[in-house]
Tab-separated table of C-alpha atoms in Angstrom:
chain	number	residue	atom	x	y	z
A	638	MET	CA	95.763	86.557	115.849
A	639	LEU	CA	98.321	88.740	114.320
A	640	LEU	CA	100.445	87.288	111.654
A	641	PHE	CA	104.060	88.731	111.327
A	642	CYS	CA	106.852	87.551	108.816
A	643	ARG	CA	110.405	88.178	108.748
A	644	PHE	CA	111.857	88.374	105.093
A	645	PRO	CA	115.611	87.800	104.121
A	646	THR	CA	117.885	90.956	104.305
A	647	TYR	CA	119.288	90.110	100.772
A	648	LEU	CA	118.190	91.915	97.621
A	649	LEU	CA	114.621	90.480	96.887
A	650	ALA	CA	114.138	90.258	93.114
A	651	THR	CA	111.125	91.780	91.892
A	652	THR	CA	110.278	93.058	88.213
A	653	SER	CA	112.975	95.285	86.939
A	654	ALA	CA	110.785	98.457	87.601
A	655	VAL	CA	110.619	97.829	91.364
A	656	ALA	CA	113.897	95.734	92.373
A	657	ILE	CA	114.787	96.897	95.716
A	658	ALA	CA	116.496	95.869	98.715
A	659	LEU	CA	115.284	97.170	102.075
A	660	ALA	CA	116.605	95.113	104.799
A	661	MET	CA	113.577	95.589	107.165
A	662	ARG	CA	110.695	93.793	108.688
A	663	MET	CA	107.242	93.827	107.189
A	664	THR	CA	104.183	93.609	109.252
A	665	LEU	CA	101.400	91.686	107.351
A	666	ALA	CA	98.524	92.573	109.330
A	667	LEU	CA	97.559	95.962	110.947
A	668	PRO	CA	96.667	95.458	114.575
A	669	LEU	CA	93.223	96.444	116.013
A	670	VAL	CA	94.297	99.134	118.305
A	671	ALA	CA	91.519	101.486	119.802
A	672	SER	CA	92.500	105.076	118.683
A	673	ARG	CA	91.051	108.162	120.101
A	674	SER	CA	90.174	111.121	118.156
A	675	LEU	CA	92.442	114.047	118.132
A	676	ALA	CA	91.651	117.797	117.739
A	677	PRO	CA	92.418	119.064	114.182
A	678	GLU	CA	95.277	121.028	115.267
A	679	GLN	CA	96.920	117.855	116.941
A	680	VAL	CA	96.548	116.170	113.539
A	681	ASN	CA	97.992	119.087	111.923
A	682	ALA	CA	101.152	118.778	114.361
A	683	ILE	CA	101.657	115.031	113.170
A	684	ALA	CA	101.287	116.305	109.748
A	685	SER	CA	103.828	119.018	110.101
A	686	GLN	CA	106.412	116.564	111.324
A	687	THR	CA	105.748	113.793	108.888
A	688	THR	CA	104.793	115.672	105.489
A	689	VAL	CA	107.911	116.251	103.098
A	690	ILE	CA	108.270	118.356	100.060
A	691	ILE	CA	109.926	116.704	96.983
A	692	GLY	CA	111.493	118.316	94.049
A	693	GLN	CA	114.185	117.936	91.286
A	694	GLY	CA	117.446	119.629	92.144
A	695	LEU	CA	117.872	123.047	90.594
A	696	GLN	CA	120.971	124.291	88.713
A	697	GLU	CA	122.582	127.703	88.493
A	698	GLY	CA	120.268	129.555	85.890
A	699	ASP	CA	117.188	127.453	85.933
A	700	ILE	CA	115.113	129.950	87.849
A	701	GLU	CA	116.431	132.907	85.444
A	702	ALA	CA	115.511	130.766	82.524
A	703	ARG	CA	112.139	129.980	83.966
A	704	GLN	CA	112.420	126.385	83.749
A	705	GLU	CA	109.500	124.379	84.488
A	706	TRP	CA	109.744	123.188	88.187
A	707	ASN	CA	106.848	121.572	89.892
A	708	PRO	CA	107.809	120.012	93.302
A	709	GLY	CA	105.186	117.968	95.025
A	710	SER	CA	104.644	116.411	98.544
A	711	GLY	CA	104.982	112.986	100.384
A	712	VAL	CA	105.142	111.551	103.885
A	713	ILE	CA	107.666	109.504	105.960
A	714	VAL	CA	106.278	106.024	106.488
A	715	ALA	CA	109.221	103.880	107.452
A	716	ARG	CA	113.037	103.730	108.564
A	717	ASP	CA	115.548	101.111	108.600
A	718	GLY	CA	118.699	102.297	110.444
A	719	ASN	CA	119.750	105.643	108.623
A	720	THR	CA	117.537	104.868	105.504
A	721	TYR	CA	113.985	106.626	105.444
A	722	SER	CA	111.193	105.604	103.129
A	723	VAL	CA	108.773	108.387	101.890
A	724	LEU	CA	105.575	107.355	100.109
A	725	THR	CA	104.372	109.877	97.258
A	726	ALA	CA	102.454	110.044	94.022
A	727	LEU	CA	104.088	108.280	91.151
A	728	HIS	CA	103.565	111.378	89.018
A	729	VAL	CA	105.635	113.648	91.546
A	730	VAL	CA	108.802	111.659	90.659
A	731	ARG	CA	108.085	110.842	86.993
A	732	THR	CA	111.251	112.262	85.675
A	733	ARG	CA	113.973	109.707	86.202
A	734	GLU	CA	117.857	109.991	86.080
A	735	VAL	CA	117.851	113.305	87.956
A	736	VAL	CA	118.921	114.124	91.487
A	737	TYR	CA	115.805	114.873	93.738
A	738	GLY	CA	115.680	116.609	97.085
A	739	VAL	CA	113.483	115.827	100.022
A	740	ARG	CA	112.983	118.475	102.371
A	741	THR	CA	112.108	117.235	105.917
A	742	SER	CA	110.537	118.936	108.924
A	743	ASP	CA	113.849	120.388	110.248
A	744	GLY	CA	114.538	122.297	107.009
A	745	THR	CA	117.093	119.912	105.710
A	746	VAL	CA	117.084	118.804	102.067
A	747	HIS	CA	118.156	115.269	101.418
A	748	GLN	CA	119.657	114.478	98.121
A	749	VAL	CA	118.102	111.582	96.397
A	750	ASP	CA	120.288	109.937	93.686
A	751	ASP	CA	118.511	108.410	90.704
A	752	VAL	CA	121.413	108.937	88.121
A	753	ASP	CA	123.978	106.224	89.273
A	754	THR	CA	121.356	104.016	90.940
A	755	GLN	CA	117.582	103.655	90.246
A	756	SER	CA	116.951	101.896	93.538
A	757	ASN	CA	116.297	104.941	95.542
A	758	ILE	CA	112.909	105.689	93.664
A	759	ILE	CA	110.698	102.591	93.563
A	760	PRO	CA	107.504	102.963	91.231
A	761	LEU	CA	104.511	101.047	91.963
A	762	GLY	CA	102.689	101.923	88.759
A	763	GLU	CA	103.648	102.660	85.437
A	764	GLU	CA	102.811	105.605	83.376
A	765	GLN	CA	100.973	104.939	80.064
A	766	GLY	CA	101.034	107.028	76.955
A	767	GLU	CA	103.540	109.826	75.735
A	768	PHE	CA	102.906	112.292	78.656
A	769	GLY	CA	101.696	109.835	81.197
A	770	GLU	CA	97.943	110.252	80.543
A	771	THR	CA	97.005	107.249	82.397
A	772	ILE	CA	98.629	105.035	85.087
A	773	GLU	CA	98.561	101.336	85.057
A	774	GLY	CA	98.965	100.162	88.730
A	775	LEU	CA	99.165	102.320	91.472
A	776	ASP	CA	99.919	106.085	91.233
A	777	LEU	CA	102.497	105.699	94.161
A	778	ALA	CA	106.088	105.674	94.396
A	779	ILE	CA	108.647	104.879	97.341
A	780	VAL	CA	111.331	107.546	97.540
A	781	THR	CA	114.344	106.660	100.075
A	782	PHE	CA	116.914	108.963	101.504
A	783	ASN	CA	119.596	108.687	104.191
A	784	SER	CA	120.034	110.702	107.409
A	785	THR	CA	121.257	110.147	110.859
A	786	GLN	CA	118.462	112.441	112.369
A	787	ASP	CA	115.404	111.218	113.931
A	788	TYR	CA	112.404	112.152	112.131
A	789	PRO	CA	108.671	111.064	113.040
A	790	ILE	CA	107.117	108.262	111.080
A	791	ALA	CA	103.286	108.483	110.102
A	792	VAL	CA	101.358	105.847	111.966
A	793	MET	CA	99.671	103.480	109.507
A	794	GLY	CA	95.854	103.454	109.646
A	795	ASP	CA	93.070	101.333	108.273
A	796	SER	CA	90.431	102.706	105.726
A	797	ASN	CA	88.076	99.789	106.517
A	798	HIS	CA	87.504	101.455	109.754
A	799	ILE	CA	86.308	105.052	108.496
A	800	ASP	CA	82.788	106.025	107.383
A	801	ARG	CA	81.291	108.351	104.866
A	802	GLY	CA	81.203	111.652	106.381
A	803	GLU	CA	83.909	111.255	108.770
A	804	PRO	CA	86.643	113.944	109.112
A	805	ILE	CA	89.559	113.723	106.721
A	806	TYR	CA	92.745	115.910	106.607
A	807	ILE	CA	95.127	116.551	103.735
A	808	SER	CA	98.788	118.041	104.310
A	809	GLY	CA	100.724	119.259	101.452
A	810	TRP	CA	102.919	121.903	99.874
A	811	PRO	CA	100.968	123.870	97.406
A	812	ASN	CA	102.523	125.717	94.731
A	813	PRO	CA	102.035	129.686	95.090
A	814	GLU	CA	99.715	131.505	92.688
A	815	ASP	CA	102.831	133.436	91.609
A	816	ASP	CA	106.368	132.964	91.076
A	817	SER	CA	107.168	133.392	94.612
A	818	ALA	CA	110.094	131.517	96.255
A	819	ARG	CA	108.299	131.176	99.573
A	820	ARG	CA	106.272	128.116	100.231
A	821	VAL	CA	104.015	127.292	103.254
A	822	ARG	CA	102.620	123.881	103.967
A	823	GLU	CA	98.931	123.680	104.090
A	824	PHE	CA	96.461	121.685	106.239
A	825	ARG	CA	93.049	121.128	104.382
A	826	GLU	CA	90.066	119.912	106.318
A	827	GLY	CA	87.209	117.852	104.768
A	828	ASN	CA	84.998	114.637	104.789
A	829	LEU	CA	85.145	111.385	103.346
A	830	THR	CA	82.659	111.078	100.686
A	831	ASP	CA	83.059	107.671	99.467
A	832	ILE	CA	85.431	104.683	98.867
A	833	ALA	CA	85.094	103.094	95.566
A	834	ASN	CA	85.374	99.489	95.304
A	835	PRO	CA	87.135	98.267	93.270
A	836	PRO	CA	89.549	101.254	92.753
A	837	SER	CA	90.053	102.997	89.599
A	838	ASP	CA	92.005	101.285	86.575
A	839	ASP	CA	93.807	104.585	86.294
A	840	GLY	CA	96.105	104.819	89.414
A	841	GLY	CA	94.434	102.900	91.699
A	842	TYR	CA	92.224	105.742	93.014
A	843	SER	CA	89.379	104.999	95.455
A	844	LEU	CA	89.370	107.790	98.311
A	845	LEU	CA	86.893	110.674	97.762
A	846	TYR	CA	86.929	113.661	99.914
A	847	THR	CA	85.467	117.097	100.183
A	848	ASN	CA	88.818	118.607	100.809
A	849	GLU	CA	89.988	121.618	98.353
A	850	THR	CA	93.665	120.949	97.143
A	851	ARG	CA	95.783	122.892	95.045
A	852	ARG	CA	98.686	121.711	92.651
A	853	GLY	CA	101.839	120.557	94.769
A	854	MET	CA	99.842	118.682	97.319
A	855	SER	CA	99.766	115.758	95.005
A	856	GLY	CA	101.818	112.885	97.041
A	857	GLY	CA	100.685	114.358	100.498
A	858	PRO	CA	99.187	112.325	103.277
A	859	VAL	CA	95.720	111.689	103.992
A	860	PHE	CA	94.835	111.436	107.722
A	861	THR	CA	92.036	110.443	109.722
A	862	GLN	CA	90.704	112.245	112.996
A	863	ASP	CA	93.021	109.695	114.869
A	864	GLY	CA	96.087	111.147	113.207
A	865	GLU	CA	96.495	107.909	111.152
A	866	LEU	CA	97.695	107.635	107.670
A	867	VAL	CA	94.892	106.147	105.137
A	868	GLY	CA	95.770	107.499	101.775
A	869	ILE	CA	98.076	109.556	99.592
A	870	HIS	CA	96.480	112.457	98.020
A	871	GLY	CA	96.890	112.534	94.094
A	872	ARG	CA	94.353	114.437	92.209
A	873	GLY	CA	92.105	117.610	92.945
A	874	ARG	CA	88.358	118.130	91.594
A	875	ALA	CA	87.674	117.389	87.943
A	876	GLN	CA	88.589	119.750	85.266
A	877	GLU	CA	87.226	119.342	81.792
A	878	ASP	CA	87.862	115.428	81.051
A	879	GLY	CA	90.136	115.026	83.993
A	880	TYR	CA	88.655	113.126	86.857
A	881	CYS	CA	89.336	110.090	89.096
A	882	VAL	CA	87.223	107.311	89.957
A	883	ASP	CA	83.628	108.950	88.751
A	884	PRO	CA	83.083	112.024	86.570
A	885	GLU	CA	80.239	113.083	88.507
A	886	LEU	CA	81.495	112.600	92.023
A	887	SER	CA	84.951	114.080	91.073
A	888	GLN	CA	83.257	117.475	90.389
A	889	ASN	CA	83.076	118.350	94.033
A	890	ASN	CA	85.684	116.204	95.508
A	891	SER	CA	89.416	115.480	95.493
A	892	CYS	CA	90.857	112.031	95.499
A	893	GLY	CA	93.583	109.526	96.682
A	894	ILE	CA	94.752	106.038	96.931
A	895	GLN	CA	94.251	103.958	99.949
A	896	THR	CA	97.332	102.986	102.076
A	897	LEU	CA	95.928	99.475	102.218
A	898	HIS	CA	96.476	99.022	98.634
A	899	PHE	CA	100.039	100.166	99.077
A	900	ILE	CA	100.469	97.571	101.972
A	901	ASP	CA	99.032	95.016	99.713
A	902	ARG	CA	101.317	95.755	96.958
A	903	VAL	CA	104.281	95.845	99.236
A	904	GLN	CA	103.553	92.262	100.542
A	905	ARG	CA	102.966	91.012	96.806
A	906	GLU	CA	106.246	92.555	95.721
A	907	GLN	CA	108.144	91.275	98.937
A	908	LEU	CA	109.319	94.720	99.835
A	909	ALA	CA	110.184	94.580	103.479
A	910	LEU	CA	108.825	97.490	105.423
A	911	SER	CA	108.200	98.157	108.964
A	912	PHE	CA	105.148	100.735	109.633
A	913	ALA	CA	104.478	102.673	112.834
A	914	GLN	CA	101.276	101.024	114.422
A	915	PRO	CA	98.424	103.047	116.334
A	916	PRO	CA	97.906	105.028	118.421
A	917	VAL	CA	99.923	108.149	117.732
A	918	ASP	CA	102.807	109.074	120.079
A	919	PRO	CA	101.737	112.013	122.224
A	920	GLU	CA	105.294	113.252	122.131
A	921	ALA	CA	105.220	113.515	118.352
A	922	ILE	CA	102.029	115.684	118.625
A	923	ALA	CA	103.726	117.921	121.372
A	924	HIS	CA	107.013	118.167	119.321
A	925	GLY	CA	104.923	119.218	116.189
A	926	MET	CA	103.013	121.910	118.084
A	927	THR	CA	106.237	123.556	119.133
A	928	ASN	CA	107.995	123.025	115.936
A	929	MET	CA	105.275	123.955	113.403
A	930	GLU	CA	106.578	127.509	112.456
A	931	GLN	CA	110.031	126.379	111.464
A	932	ALA	CA	108.619	123.116	109.891
A	933	ASP	CA	105.830	124.745	107.710
A	934	THR	CA	107.478	127.791	106.066
A	935	ILE	CA	110.277	127.754	103.509
A	936	GLU	CA	111.386	131.371	102.776
A	937	ASP	CA	113.243	130.607	99.482
A	938	ILE	CA	112.522	127.148	98.076
A	939	TYR	CA	114.853	127.978	94.960
A	940	LYS	CA	117.691	128.626	97.205
A	941	ASP	CA	116.942	125.265	99.123
A	942	PHE	CA	116.830	123.227	96.165
A	943	THR	CA	119.503	124.666	94.073
A	944	PHE	CA	122.564	122.302	94.472
A	945	LEU	CA	124.832	121.416	91.590
A	946	ARG	CA	124.902	117.709	91.390
A	947	SER	CA	128.291	116.038	90.363
A	948	LEU	CA	125.897	113.083	90.358
A	949	LEU	CA	124.298	114.397	87.255
A	950	ARG	CA	125.559	113.219	83.980
A	951	ASP	CA	125.349	116.905	82.692
A	952	GLY	CA	126.820	118.675	85.637
A	953	PRO	CA	130.472	119.857	86.321
A	954	SER	CA	133.002	117.275	87.479
A	955	GLY	CA	133.396	118.391	91.061
A	956	GLY	CA	134.524	121.466	92.827
A	957	CYS	CA	131.032	122.626	93.777
A	958	SER	CA	128.863	120.704	95.958
A	959	SER	CA	126.452	123.299	96.395
A	960	LEU	CA	125.714	126.455	94.592
A	961	LEU	CA	123.173	128.951	94.797
A	962	LEU	CA	121.802	130.960	92.000
A	963	GLY	CA	124.132	133.597	90.705
A	964	GLU	CA	127.133	131.956	92.010
A	965	SER	CA	129.922	130.708	89.866
A	966	CYS	CA	131.645	127.203	89.923
A	967	ASN	CA	135.291	127.313	90.246
């Protein structure tokens, strides 16, 4: 028997780091619905529609000055009216009190104000050390943005129902090898190697898979062959002393955080979220197949993410709601 609960729609107090009000219904158990395996290209179509790229907003001169800029990935997991919730890695949005942009599959970049309010980014872990060397809790964060458009939501899966050796798919927006402004979403195929129990003390990592990943794919979704979301990718293969879960296994495996642990944290913090349930909607697959070329390529990411933010404390006082590199603000 499935259990459902409705939480009040007023602000639910939690710790100061994760206080948030999302007036939505939370499902306390995932239904056991028989799914069907999809072809990799069908899973890719779902990934194309639900994977987003997340980065800080750029200002005029940032690129010319070669400012460090490392966008990451995320996946849309819930909607309440015009408010969408994106799940990503905490280290993707570690810089606070700036304005971020979330680029969706239709090419729109939605601004996320983390200056006037900190409720639009909800960390589910806490970085430790001067440079965030370790993470206490989960290396996850919820990012919300507003839009009247209809965007597909990833179907929440259950990693308890996948076995070692089964296909696993990672979607994300890797950084190019050079300073190219062009970005292309990548879909990496691999297999589940292991599920660690208990999860790592550093970030809550527990999924290990053979998929090769690159920088910029952190925060991206981990899908099963049913097209269901079971994890968030966070770290690639071990480099020197950097590894997750196990140093030996990490030599040949990337790793992520199970969405089951995310759901458990949502329950404990009483963050009311409504998740899309299996199976995957065939219409979402069909739309993803026809829209993939537009969704998966950004010709000039600097142009897309260069918006002058009147929200920023160090920005001009209005008059320029959008600036591209080289333009002046009058």
